XYZ file of N, CA and C in Angstrom:
831
model
N -23.567 -17.105 -34.722
C -22.244 -17.516 -35.267
C -21.206 -16.473 -35.446
N -21.779 -15.477 -35.923
C -20.777 -14.142 -36.439
C -20.323 -13.836 -35.015
N -21.239 -13.746 -34.090
C -20.872 -13.263 -32.761
C -19.556 -14.070 -32.318
N -19.738 -15.258 -32.383
C -18.603 -16.252 -31.674
C -17.384 -15.895 -32.535
N -17.424 -15.722 -33.734
C -16.354 -15.431 -34.593
C -15.511 -14.141 -34.246
N -16.466 -13.019 -33.800
C -15.823 -11.473 -33.516
C -15.164 -11.873 -32.115
N -15.940 -12.448 -31.267
C -15.341 -12.900 -29.931
C -13.982 -13.615 -30.088
N -13.971 -14.402 -30.835
C -12.752 -15.274 -30.976
C -11.541 -14.250 -31.438
N -11.567 -13.590 -32.369
C -10.810 -12.566 -32.932
C -10.346 -11.518 -32.080
N -11.339 -11.107 -31.139
C -10.752 -10.303 -29.857
C -9.740 -10.881 -28.994
N -10.051 -12.289 -28.721
C -9.298 -13.141 -27.872
C -7.812 -13.220 -28.570
N -7.888 -13.390 -29.621
C -6.647 -13.667 -30.424
C -5.725 -12.527 -30.557
N -6.387 -11.151 -30.649
C -5.594 -10.032 -30.535
C -5.242 -9.874 -29.002
N -5.837 -10.156 -28.173
C -5.339 -9.893 -26.739
C -4.561 -10.807 -26.205
N -3.529 -11.152 -26.478
C -2.699 -12.382 -26.001
C -1.861 -11.874 -25.175
N -1.527 -10.459 -25.010
C -0.537 -10.073 -24.020
C -0.953 -8.915 -23.017
N -2.527 -9.172 -22.715
C -3.119 -8.458 -21.728
C -2.487 -8.710 -20.244
N -2.474 -7.358 -19.398
C -1.651 -7.718 -18.225
C -2.860 -7.079 -17.049
N -3.363 -7.999 -16.040
C -4.281 -7.313 -15.370
C -3.756 -7.234 -13.821
N -4.298 -6.297 -13.189
C -3.982 -5.908 -12.003
C -5.280 -5.597 -11.023
N -5.165 -6.592 -9.921
C -6.487 -6.590 -9.323
C -6.324 -5.961 -7.811
N -7.140 -5.134 -7.477
C -7.227 -4.423 -5.917
C -8.754 -4.642 -5.286
N -8.566 -4.703 -3.993
C -7.399 -4.859 -2.970
C -6.899 -6.232 -3.047
N -5.877 -6.477 -2.623
C -5.206 -7.903 -2.373
C -5.917 -8.652 -1.423
N -6.541 -8.135 -0.481
C -7.146 -8.894 0.680
C -8.449 -8.051 0.980
N -9.573 -8.520 1.046
C -10.881 -7.719 1.534
C -11.543 -8.496 2.504
N -11.894 -7.922 3.930
C -12.572 -8.734 5.012
C -13.853 -7.942 5.032
N -14.963 -8.805 4.798
C -16.150 -8.213 5.034
C -17.316 -8.957 5.841
N -18.423 -8.289 6.422
C -19.246 -8.897 7.270
C -20.401 -9.490 6.507
N -21.350 -10.429 6.748
C -22.244 -11.132 6.120
C -23.360 -10.143 5.821
N -24.161 -10.073 4.650
C -25.078 -9.038 4.310
C -24.597 -7.835 4.007
N -23.284 -7.565 3.891
C -22.831 -6.271 3.195
C -22.543 -6.456 1.700
N -22.184 -5.390 0.955
C -21.923 -5.468 -0.491
C -20.443 -5.015 -0.668
N -19.746 -5.935 -1.474
C -18.411 -5.786 -1.826
C -18.243 -5.473 -3.317
N -16.908 -4.809 -3.496
C -16.897 -4.418 -5.062
C -15.133 -5.012 -5.184
N -14.830 -5.557 -6.182
C -13.312 -5.902 -6.320
C -13.122 -5.300 -7.690
N -11.765 -4.752 -7.952
C -11.437 -4.145 -9.065
C -10.212 -4.599 -9.886
N -10.435 -4.938 -10.988
C -9.483 -5.529 -12.138
C -9.089 -4.342 -13.220
N -7.868 -4.015 -13.133
C -7.563 -2.895 -13.900
C -6.623 -3.409 -15.151
N -6.800 -3.499 -16.200
C -6.162 -3.441 -17.540
C -5.204 -2.710 -17.783
N -3.810 -2.841 -17.239
C -2.737 -2.051 -17.814
C -2.029 -2.191 -18.919
N -2.243 -3.198 -19.551
C -1.626 -3.313 -20.935
C -2.477 -4.308 -21.904
N -2.208 -4.221 -23.078
C -3.199 -5.259 -23.960
C -4.338 -4.283 -24.578
N -4.777 -4.837 -25.507
C -6.238 -4.406 -26.201
C -7.257 -4.623 -25.598
N -7.533 -5.396 -24.701
C -8.695 -5.876 -23.890
C -9.234 -4.765 -23.310
N -10.747 -4.703 -23.210
C -11.637 -4.016 -22.354
C -12.312 -4.730 -21.413
N -13.346 -4.037 -20.677
C -13.686 -4.902 -19.694
C -14.997 -5.893 -20.370
N -15.079 -5.485 -21.525
C -16.147 -6.564 -22.250
C -15.395 -7.808 -22.521
N -13.909 -7.757 -22.490
C -13.397 -9.225 -22.736
C -12.757 -9.869 -21.389
N -13.368 -9.325 -20.234
C -12.776 -9.779 -19.042
C -13.817 -10.705 -18.435
N -13.231 -11.959 -17.816
C -14.255 -12.706 -17.229
C -13.751 -12.914 -15.819
N -14.496 -13.400 -14.847
C -13.979 -13.647 -13.452
C -13.938 -15.158 -12.982
N -13.225 -15.502 -12.281
C -13.127 -16.977 -11.597
C -13.147 -16.782 -10.182
N -13.658 -17.762 -9.589
C -13.307 -17.691 -8.230
C -12.755 -19.501 -7.848
N -11.966 -19.375 -6.962
C -11.416 -20.521 -6.071
C -11.626 -20.521 -4.687
N -12.884 -21.355 -4.230
C -12.954 -21.588 -2.985
C -11.699 -22.184 -2.194
N -12.204 -22.469 -0.891
C -10.785 -22.687 -0.224
C -10.527 -24.232 -0.375
N -11.507 -25.074 -0.831
C -10.914 -26.482 -0.796
C -11.380 -27.151 -2.254
N -11.820 -26.258 -3.263
C -12.248 -26.612 -4.695
C -11.253 -25.965 -5.698
N -11.539 -26.446 -6.768
C -10.706 -26.269 -7.926
C -11.201 -24.642 -8.522
N -10.580 -24.126 -9.476
C -10.854 -22.576 -9.760
C -12.023 -22.931 -10.708
N -13.167 -21.876 -10.837
C -14.448 -22.174 -11.682
C -14.916 -20.931 -12.240
N -15.431 -20.962 -13.196
C -15.903 -19.537 -13.783
C -17.007 -18.901 -13.016
N -17.125 -17.583 -12.788
C -18.163 -17.078 -12.077
C -19.015 -16.305 -12.993
N -20.005 -16.747 -12.765
C -21.283 -16.138 -13.549
C -22.194 -15.077 -12.883
N -22.806 -14.406 -13.810
C -23.711 -13.298 -13.318
C -25.069 -13.831 -12.629
N -25.547 -13.367 -11.645
C -26.809 -13.772 -11.130
C -27.269 -12.616 -10.351
N -28.338 -12.742 -9.447
C -29.301 -11.820 -8.847
C -28.204 -10.969 -7.641
N -27.172 -11.778 -7.218
C -26.284 -11.130 -6.403
C -24.831 -10.495 -6.915
N -24.508 -11.094 -7.977
C -23.303 -10.882 -8.640
C -23.411 -10.058 -9.974
N -23.025 -8.895 -10.285
C -22.749 -8.042 -11.417
C -21.469 -7.892 -11.610
N -21.395 -7.776 -13.101
C -20.040 -7.654 -13.675
C -20.183 -6.344 -14.565
N -18.966 -5.769 -14.640
C -18.977 -4.459 -15.590
C -18.341 -4.858 -16.929
N -19.086 -4.883 -18.059
C -18.812 -5.343 -19.317
C -18.803 -4.205 -20.371
N -18.205 -3.135 -20.136
C -18.215 -2.173 -21.203
C -17.267 -2.007 -22.074
N -17.393 -1.619 -23.210
C -16.418 -1.883 -24.416
C -15.149 -0.945 -24.109
N -15.422 0.220 -23.590
C -14.149 1.345 -23.501
C -13.638 1.501 -22.227
N -14.057 0.691 -21.326
C -13.325 0.770 -19.810
C -12.305 -0.098 -19.611
N -11.243 0.247 -18.930
C -10.152 -0.686 -18.398
C -10.058 -1.012 -17.111
N -10.964 -0.106 -16.422
C -11.111 -0.516 -14.834
C -12.402 -1.202 -14.653
N -12.275 -2.658 -14.436
C -13.379 -3.394 -14.439
C -13.908 -3.884 -12.637
N -15.096 -3.887 -12.618
C -15.645 -4.082 -11.241
C -16.264 -5.412 -11.108
N -16.001 -5.940 -10.020
C -17.137 -7.091 -9.827
C -17.527 -6.825 -8.305
N -18.948 -6.776 -8.598
C -19.705 -6.511 -7.409
C -20.694 -7.720 -6.860
N -20.559 -7.944 -5.500
C -21.399 -9.049 -5.142
C -22.194 -8.366 -3.855
N -23.603 -8.585 -4.076
C -24.403 -8.111 -2.848
C -24.775 -9.077 -1.780
N -24.978 -8.615 -0.582
C -25.545 -9.299 0.393
C -24.263 -10.622 0.391
N -23.298 -10.545 0.659
C -22.322 -11.595 0.784
C -22.790 -12.583 1.772
N -22.281 -13.893 1.796
C -22.393 -14.887 2.404
C -21.250 -15.513 2.921
N -21.225 -16.514 3.996
C -20.015 -17.111 4.226
C -19.382 -17.909 3.150
N -20.209 -18.620 2.348
C -19.612 -19.557 1.080
C -19.255 -18.615 0.022
N -19.235 -17.230 -0.046
C -18.534 -16.542 -0.835
C -17.069 -16.208 -0.537
N -16.733 -16.686 0.494
C -15.257 -16.530 0.862
C -14.331 -17.309 0.027
N -13.416 -16.790 -0.525
C -12.341 -17.516 -1.559
C -11.650 -16.480 -2.153
N -10.916 -16.788 -3.150
C -9.996 -16.136 -3.943
C -10.609 -15.824 -5.467
N -10.621 -14.539 -5.844
C -11.117 -13.949 -7.103
C -10.292 -13.833 -8.089
N -10.302 -14.097 -9.202
C -9.257 -13.924 -10.295
C -10.023 -13.046 -11.421
N -9.609 -12.190 -12.192
C -10.148 -11.675 -13.388
C -9.120 -12.115 -14.314
N -9.663 -12.310 -15.799
C -8.816 -12.548 -16.646
C -9.363 -12.187 -18.108
N -8.242 -11.895 -18.736
C -8.346 -11.105 -20.054
C -8.763 -12.276 -21.277
N -9.458 -11.925 -22.062
C -9.727 -13.035 -23.080
C -8.518 -13.493 -23.846
N -8.174 -14.655 -23.675
C -6.917 -15.287 -24.094
C -7.310 -16.788 -24.586
N -7.098 -17.313 -25.693
C -7.228 -18.616 -25.965
C -6.622 -19.898 -25.151
N -5.563 -19.390 -24.244
C -5.030 -20.368 -23.339
C -5.479 -19.756 -21.861
N -6.051 -18.637 -21.640
C -6.320 -18.117 -20.568
C -5.165 -17.881 -19.551
N -4.117 -17.667 -19.883
C -2.969 -17.295 -19.136
C -2.699 -15.894 -18.408
N -3.453 -14.890 -18.894
C -3.354 -13.800 -18.398
C -4.324 -13.295 -17.285
N -4.168 -13.961 -15.992
C -4.760 -13.801 -15.028
C -4.255 -12.411 -14.048
N -5.357 -12.097 -13.389
C -4.824 -11.076 -12.492
C -4.021 -11.815 -11.110
N -3.700 -10.860 -10.177
C -3.013 -11.333 -9.064
C -3.855 -11.831 -8.274
N -5.280 -11.419 -8.256
C -6.162 -12.268 -7.506
C -6.566 -11.386 -6.089
N -7.758 -11.367 -5.767
C -8.108 -10.873 -4.775
C -8.875 -11.827 -3.469
N -8.277 -12.002 -2.153
C -8.813 -12.735 -1.394
C -9.828 -12.197 -0.585
N -11.208 -12.779 -0.600
C -12.429 -12.218 0.133
C -12.607 -12.933 1.331
N -12.675 -12.483 2.508
C -12.845 -13.158 3.574
C -14.439 -12.616 4.184
N -15.280 -13.459 4.381
C -16.556 -13.189 4.970
C -16.894 -14.001 6.317
N -16.939 -12.916 7.196
C -17.452 -13.250 8.494
C -18.587 -12.947 9.239
N -18.938 -13.523 10.207
C -20.380 -13.106 10.873
C -20.025 -12.037 11.989
N -18.899 -11.791 12.156
C -18.560 -10.591 13.019
C -18.760 -9.283 12.176
N -19.058 -8.300 12.944
C -19.360 -6.718 12.263
C -17.775 -6.371 12.151
N -17.657 -5.719 10.849
C -16.351 -5.355 10.763
C -15.892 -4.001 11.419
N -14.555 -3.827 11.870
C -14.239 -2.727 12.639
C -14.122 -1.722 11.842
N -15.051 -0.584 12.396
C -15.056 0.627 11.770
C -13.615 1.517 11.845
N -13.047 2.228 10.977
C -12.046 2.874 10.659
C -12.088 4.021 11.859
N -10.779 4.033 12.624
C -10.879 5.069 13.610
C -9.647 6.151 13.330
N -10.029 7.400 13.255
C -8.941 8.519 13.083
C -8.641 9.505 14.092
N -7.510 9.836 14.219
C -7.049 10.848 14.991
C -6.338 11.780 14.518
N -6.682 13.203 14.569
C -5.813 14.320 14.087
C -5.152 14.930 15.131
N -3.575 14.920 15.086
C -2.979 15.519 16.315
C -2.679 16.981 15.745
N -2.559 18.033 16.532
C -2.420 19.234 16.005
C -0.832 19.676 16.675
N -0.241 20.623 16.137
C 1.095 20.934 16.502
C 1.269 21.316 17.867
N 2.238 21.382 18.552
C 2.666 21.800 19.867
C 2.645 23.272 19.953
N 2.777 24.115 21.154
C 2.979 25.417 21.167
C 4.605 25.636 20.848
N 5.428 24.717 21.331
C 6.651 24.664 21.502
C 7.137 24.849 20.034
N 6.530 23.809 19.128
C 6.886 23.739 17.766
C 6.666 25.136 17.089
N 5.269 25.615 17.215
C 4.956 26.724 16.737
C 5.773 27.989 17.024
N 6.054 28.245 18.116
C 6.694 29.681 18.699
C 8.268 29.337 18.782
N 8.757 27.974 18.852
C 10.225 28.113 19.210
C 10.751 27.457 17.816
N 10.246 26.412 17.148
C 10.979 25.682 16.018
C 10.189 26.598 14.706
N 9.310 27.387 14.777
C 8.892 28.129 13.764
C 8.411 27.127 12.672
N 7.809 26.054 13.015
C 7.252 25.037 12.012
C 5.824 24.495 12.606
N 4.872 23.923 11.672
C 3.622 23.737 12.051
C 3.503 22.301 11.363
N 3.381 21.140 12.568
C 3.129 19.807 11.778
C 1.791 19.172 12.361
N 1.134 18.656 11.376
C -0.122 18.073 11.439
C -0.167 16.555 11.256
N -0.356 15.824 12.122
C -0.433 14.327 11.887
C -1.746 13.715 12.092
N -2.095 12.833 10.923
C -3.330 12.045 10.887
C -3.026 10.546 11.020
N -3.457 10.041 12.219
C -3.530 8.483 12.359
C -4.749 7.869 11.952
N -4.689 6.620 11.152
C -6.069 5.872 11.127
C -5.768 4.670 11.300
N -6.703 3.966 12.126
C -6.669 2.313 12.385
C -7.788 1.641 11.865
N -7.547 0.547 11.461
C -8.567 -0.495 11.068
C -8.844 -0.282 9.633
N -7.994 0.122 8.888
C -8.281 0.217 7.292
C -7.964 -1.039 6.639
N -9.168 -1.306 5.852
C -9.160 -2.716 5.183
C -8.738 -2.534 3.639
N -9.020 -1.263 3.130
C -8.809 -1.111 1.856
C -7.215 -1.068 1.362
N -7.017 -1.722 0.366
C -5.593 -1.533 -0.214
C -5.140 -0.529 -0.864
N -6.143 -0.030 -1.768
C -5.995 0.947 -2.775
C -6.896 2.272 -2.226
N -5.851 3.026 -1.464
C -6.815 4.131 -0.759
C -5.824 5.500 -1.082
N -6.356 6.584 -0.824
C -5.605 7.801 -0.916
C -6.026 8.773 0.297
N -4.816 9.433 0.756
C -4.924 10.266 2.158
C -4.620 11.662 1.560
N -5.357 12.660 1.973
C -5.096 13.917 1.574
C -5.726 14.993 2.893
N -5.211 16.300 2.690
C -5.719 17.068 3.699
C -6.577 18.413 3.141
N -7.497 18.583 3.402
C -8.413 19.725 2.902
C -8.182 20.912 4.067
N -7.505 21.796 3.639
C -7.108 22.824 4.508
C -7.895 24.214 4.065
N -9.124 24.197 4.538
C -10.290 25.388 3.972
C -10.239 25.514 2.504
N -10.299 24.333 1.989
C -10.374 24.308 0.527
C -9.259 24.144 -0.095
N -8.064 24.194 0.409
C -6.615 23.856 -0.243
C -6.345 22.699 -0.055
N -6.146 21.843 -1.031
C -5.931 20.433 -0.988
C -4.323 20.194 -0.912
N -3.915 19.440 0.059
C -2.683 18.938 0.141
C -2.227 17.679 0.413
N -1.364 16.918 0.138
C -1.059 15.429 0.235
C -0.250 15.160 1.528
N 0.609 15.800 1.945
C 1.289 15.359 3.161
C 2.513 14.139 2.821
N 3.096 13.721 3.839
C 4.087 12.764 3.737
C 3.576 11.354 4.250
N 3.370 10.442 3.501
C 2.746 9.079 3.924
C 3.935 8.153 4.480
N 3.505 7.819 5.809
C 4.616 6.628 6.170
C 4.277 5.368 5.964
N 5.167 4.506 5.882
C 4.816 3.069 5.871
C 3.719 2.588 6.565
N 2.819 1.729 6.052
C 1.664 1.325 6.762
C 2.042 0.128 7.662
N 1.416 0.082 8.941
C 1.661 -1.213 9.752
C 0.528 -2.096 9.957
N 0.577 -3.343 9.300
C -0.577 -4.215 9.280
C -1.058 -4.825 10.623
N -2.227 -4.466 10.991
C -2.653 -5.190 12.361
C -3.155 -6.369 12.160
N -3.753 -7.089 11.090
C -4.172 -8.439 10.919
C -3.994 -8.644 9.525
N -4.629 -9.488 8.938
C -4.388 -10.166 7.596
C -5.235 -9.283 6.703
N -6.415 -8.657 7.035
C -6.865 -7.612 6.436
C -7.184 -6.172 6.647
N -6.451 -5.851 7.734
C -6.298 -4.555 8.078
C -5.155 -3.995 8.770
N -5.067 -2.641 8.618
C -3.600 -2.054 8.787
C -4.051 -0.618 9.401
N -2.765 0.211 10.021
C -2.949 1.426 10.430
C -2.014 2.373 9.554
N -2.273 3.421 9.450
C -1.453 4.314 8.336
C -1.430 5.560 9.159
N -0.362 6.389 8.702
C 0.084 7.441 9.282
C 0.478 8.641 8.327
N -0.032 9.930 8.358
C 0.077 10.879 7.184
C 0.843 12.111 7.914
N 1.576 12.607 7.585
C 2.161 13.893 8.290
C 2.274 15.177 7.516
N 1.657 16.023 7.750
C 1.621 17.557 7.042
C 2.520 18.401 7.702
N 3.544 19.143 6.993
C 4.197 20.265 7.559
C 4.015 21.427 6.622
N 3.417 22.482 7.289
C 2.906 23.729 6.503
C 3.791 24.980 7.346
N 3.653 25.935 6.356
C 4.305 27.159 7.132
C 3.534 27.850 8.132
N 4.146 28.524 9.195
C 3.260 29.346 10.319
C 2.433 30.261 9.914
N 2.773 30.845 8.658
C 1.873 31.799 8.269
C 0.466 31.243 7.850
N 0.452 30.025 7.241
C -0.460 29.371 6.690
C -1.531 28.883 8.050
N -0.629 28.374 8.945
C -1.301 28.088 10.096
C -2.091 29.297 10.937
N -1.467 30.347 10.778
C -1.800 31.749 11.370
C -3.135 31.996 10.606
N -3.311 31.862 9.376
C -4.454 32.482 8.534
C -5.547 31.606 8.336
N -5.463 30.181 8.461
C -6.507 29.296 8.114
C -6.935 28.485 9.609
N -8.296 28.296 9.513
C -9.000 27.767 10.821
C -9.266 26.406 10.823
N -9.609 25.903 9.515
C -10.127 24.434 9.592
C -9.142 23.522 8.900
N -8.803 22.454 9.328
C -7.825 21.500 8.939
C -8.457 20.057 8.896
N -8.883 19.422 8.025
C -9.409 18.086 7.657
C -8.271 16.877 6.969
N -8.354 16.167 7.620
C -7.720 14.816 6.971
C -8.698 13.911 6.587
N -8.530 13.439 5.257
C -9.644 12.527 4.438
C -8.874 11.471 3.927
N -9.344 10.289 4.052
C -9.140 8.909 3.671
C -10.119 8.358 2.680
N -9.843 8.068 1.482
C -10.828 7.695 0.440
C -10.413 6.482 -0.468
N -11.365 5.567 -0.888
C -10.935 4.645 -1.859
C -11.882 4.825 -3.273
N -11.760 3.707 -4.016
C -12.505 3.821 -5.118
C -13.937 3.980 -4.818
N -14.526 3.871 -3.905
C -15.757 3.957 -3.617
C -16.423 5.244 -3.029
N -15.450 5.950 -2.542
C -15.669 7.332 -1.967
C -14.904 7.430 -0.600
N -15.184 8.472 0.132
C -14.533 8.590 1.664
C -14.833 7.472 2.336
N -13.830 7.093 3.111
C -14.010 6.135 4.043
C -14.087 6.988 5.312
N -13.334 7.844 5.761
C -13.473 8.611 7.030
C -12.841 10.012 6.947
N -13.186 10.789 7.699
C -12.461 12.241 7.715
C -12.640 12.675 9.060
N -11.746 13.504 9.320
C -11.903 14.288 10.657
C -11.087 15.886 10.538
N -11.763 16.892 11.234
C -11.204 18.003 11.154
C -10.693 18.365 12.672
N -10.141 19.383 12.501
C -9.704 20.222 14.103
C -9.802 21.753 13.614
N -9.992 22.483 14.648
C -10.321 23.774 14.446
C -9.178 24.590 15.253
N -8.574 25.413 14.635
C -7.395 26.173 15.301
C -7.727 26.993 16.702
N -8.978 27.475 16.764
C -9.475 27.830 17.958
C -9.437 27.004 19.123
N -10.011 25.654 18.967
C -9.563 24.597 20.058
C -8.611 24.515 20.364
N -7.382 24.332 19.260
C -6.259 23.988 19.515
C -5.591 25.233 20.334
N -5.974 26.422 20.141
C -5.133 27.699 20.480
C -5.654 27.639 22.042
N -6.864 27.143 22.280
C -7.447 27.286 23.579
C -6.678 26.299 24.601
N -6.489 24.936 23.703
C -5.589 23.889 24.381
C -4.209 24.286 24.637
N -3.584 25.182 23.847
C -2.219 25.683 24.173
C -2.150 26.581 25.172
N -3.279 27.538 25.235
C -3.149 28.504 26.427
C -3.652 27.973 27.524
N -4.360 26.797 27.596
C -4.620 26.239 28.871
C -3.233 25.379 29.451
N -2.604 24.885 28.575
C -1.207 24.256 28.685
C -0.285 25.275 29.204
N -0.158 26.563 28.796
C 0.710 27.476 29.293
C 0.276 28.083 30.405
N -1.017 28.308 30.736
C -1.271 28.594 32.162
C -1.026 27.998 33.051
N -1.247 26.427 32.835
C -0.770 25.340 33.719
C 0.420 25.385 34.023
N 1.401 25.607 32.945
C 2.833 25.779 33.277
C 3.221 26.766 34.140
N 2.606 28.047 33.926
C 2.793 29.193 34.608
C 2.484 28.916 35.940
N 1.260 28.366 36.326
C 0.989 28.145 37.713
C 1.939 27.170 38.490
N 2.143 26.176 37.654
C 3.180 25.241 38.231
C 4.481 26.002 38.699
N 4.989 26.741 37.613
C 6.043 27.492 38.142
C 6.004 28.626 39.230
N 4.865 29.011 39.287
C 4.388 29.842 40.651
C 4.594 29.095 41.961
N 3.908 28.117 41.527
C 3.844 27.151 43.117
C 5.138 26.655 43.315
N 6.091 26.339 42.359
C 7.393 25.865 42.722
C 8.097 27.017 43.327
N 7.985 28.325 42.870
C 8.851 29.370 43.506
C 8.148 29.687 45.048
N 7.017 29.457 45.199
C 6.499 29.742 46.426
C 6.991 28.713 47.432
N 6.923 27.433 46.854
C 7.490 26.447 47.707
C 9.080 26.594 48.276
N 9.806 27.109 47.072
C 11.060 27.444 47.082
C 11.428 28.498 48.218
N 10.451 29.482 48.240
C 10.512 30.605 49.124
C 10.260 30.341 50.667
N 9.139 29.448 50.703
C 8.791 28.870 52.074
C 9.789 28.216 52.579
N 10.649 27.256 51.793
C 11.761 26.497 52.405
C 12.774 27.420 52.964
N 13.107 28.394 52.109
C 14.261 29.239 52.545
C 13.860 30.184 53.930
N 12.589 30.362 53.811
C 12.147 31.086 55.211
C 12.092 30.253 56.283
N 11.687 28.928 56.224
C 11.793 27.911 57.239
C 13.082 27.537 57.639
N 14.167 27.645 56.706
C 15.593 27.508 57.283
C 16.063 28.508 57.908
N 15.544 29.710 57.288
C 16.085 30.838 57.998
C 15.588 30.897 59.510
N 14.350 30.738 59.615
C 13.743 30.680 61.020
C 14.263 29.742 61.990
N 14.582 28.312 61.465
C 15.149 27.543 62.096
C 16.420 27.920 62.632
N 17.210 28.514 61.686
C 18.551 28.936 62.210
C 18.544 30.156 63.097
N 17.469 30.995 62.945
C 17.471 31.923 64.205
C 17.080 31.367 65.340
N 16.151 30.357 65.230
C 15.707 29.732 66.760
C 17.123 29.210 67.370
N 17.693 28.433 66.295
C 18.782 27.715 67.094
C 19.908 28.496 67.762
N 20.083 29.896 67.062
C 21.120 30.936 67.497
C 20.353 31.395 68.962
N 19.121 31.595 68.790
C 18.583 32.211 70.064
C 18.738 31.061 71.154
N 18.541 29.960 70.743
C 18.612 28.822 72.009
C 20.086 28.612 72.501
N 21.003 28.717 71.657
C 22.424 28.720 71.811
C 22.967 29.993 72.921
N 22.128 31.053 72.241
C 22.755 32.366 73.180
C 21.994 32.215 74.642
N 20.683 31.672 74.844
C 19.917 31.445 76.039
C 20.792 30.384 76.866
N 21.408 29.336 76.362
C 21.993 28.307 77.001
C 23.416 28.966 77.547
N 24.129 29.792 76.826
C 25.108 30.534 77.182
C 24.896 31.327 78.438
N 23.846 32.196 78.383
C 23.609 32.925 79.482
C 23.367 32.251 80.712
N 22.708 31.131 80.542
C 22.373 30.091 81.890
C 23.451 29.738 82.355
N 24.634 29.234 81.568
C 25.920 28.741 81.881
C 26.664 29.882 82.792
N 26.490 31.008 82.249
C 27.290 32.131 82.879
C 26.819 32.293 84.329
N 25.282 32.316 84.374
C 24.675 32.584 85.716
C 24.957 31.655 86.531
N 25.214 30.403 86.340
C 25.307 29.254 87.117
C 26.764 29.407 87.693
N 27.560 29.801 86.881
C 29.262 30.018 87.027
C 29.261 30.924 88.223
N 28.519 32.132 87.834
C 29.000 33.228 88.845
C 28.159 33.038 89.949
N 27.272 32.108 90.232
C 26.571 31.735 91.788
C 27.710 30.987 92.205
N 28.160 30.109 91.418
C 29.397 28.960 92.371
C 30.365 30.178 92.944
N 30.831 31.053 92.258
C 31.837 31.788 92.648
C 31.562 32.607 94.064
């Protein structure tokens, strides 16, 4: 009885709790584990006062209870609460809401739409583009670009690890590929001296569960690529010059032959004229 009274007091004190859920949409394959986050951004509530609800596609909202596959974070001091569902099934598809303890239950979170499919989830794909030789030697700037496709997480962080130096870069607006996946682009501009002295450059994407994907480039391979490009351009110029010179020689030779032919024709004409006389 005393426990119920204390719980009711907590509910009455927390009438202005504000809940923020992430991600907004999450797509997962059957048999995998998923985690949904609910952050209490205002109010006196903690994760101990938070309950979760689920609204299936064609059913009314209902209270979600803990079982062998569903675990809830109920710590008294935490403000970031987690709902974990292990070995998800197709019938777990629905919209999940967290709620702070309130006598009218009006302080719901914004909801997370969970989509479970039998198809394997697309793995994120990352490309790290190095600077061009023209940019380094002519513009005197160095720009690295990190492209990531098939990102399903809504709350993620992108940063660069440059031989232990952490830099954030410029984040471009994401492009949504599907309802649950999008592509992102991060651009990092550094000084030429930094590019000259450091060898390894790594782009990292992580969410609340840890690193999603990362990829590195090495300046040696980039330099070899630039040297190869410069050598190819040099060979192209040499070949073009040789072709130009051959064209000039052919024109001169043709002109010389035409002049000799005309001279020969003139000599023959003079000879015929003299014989007639």
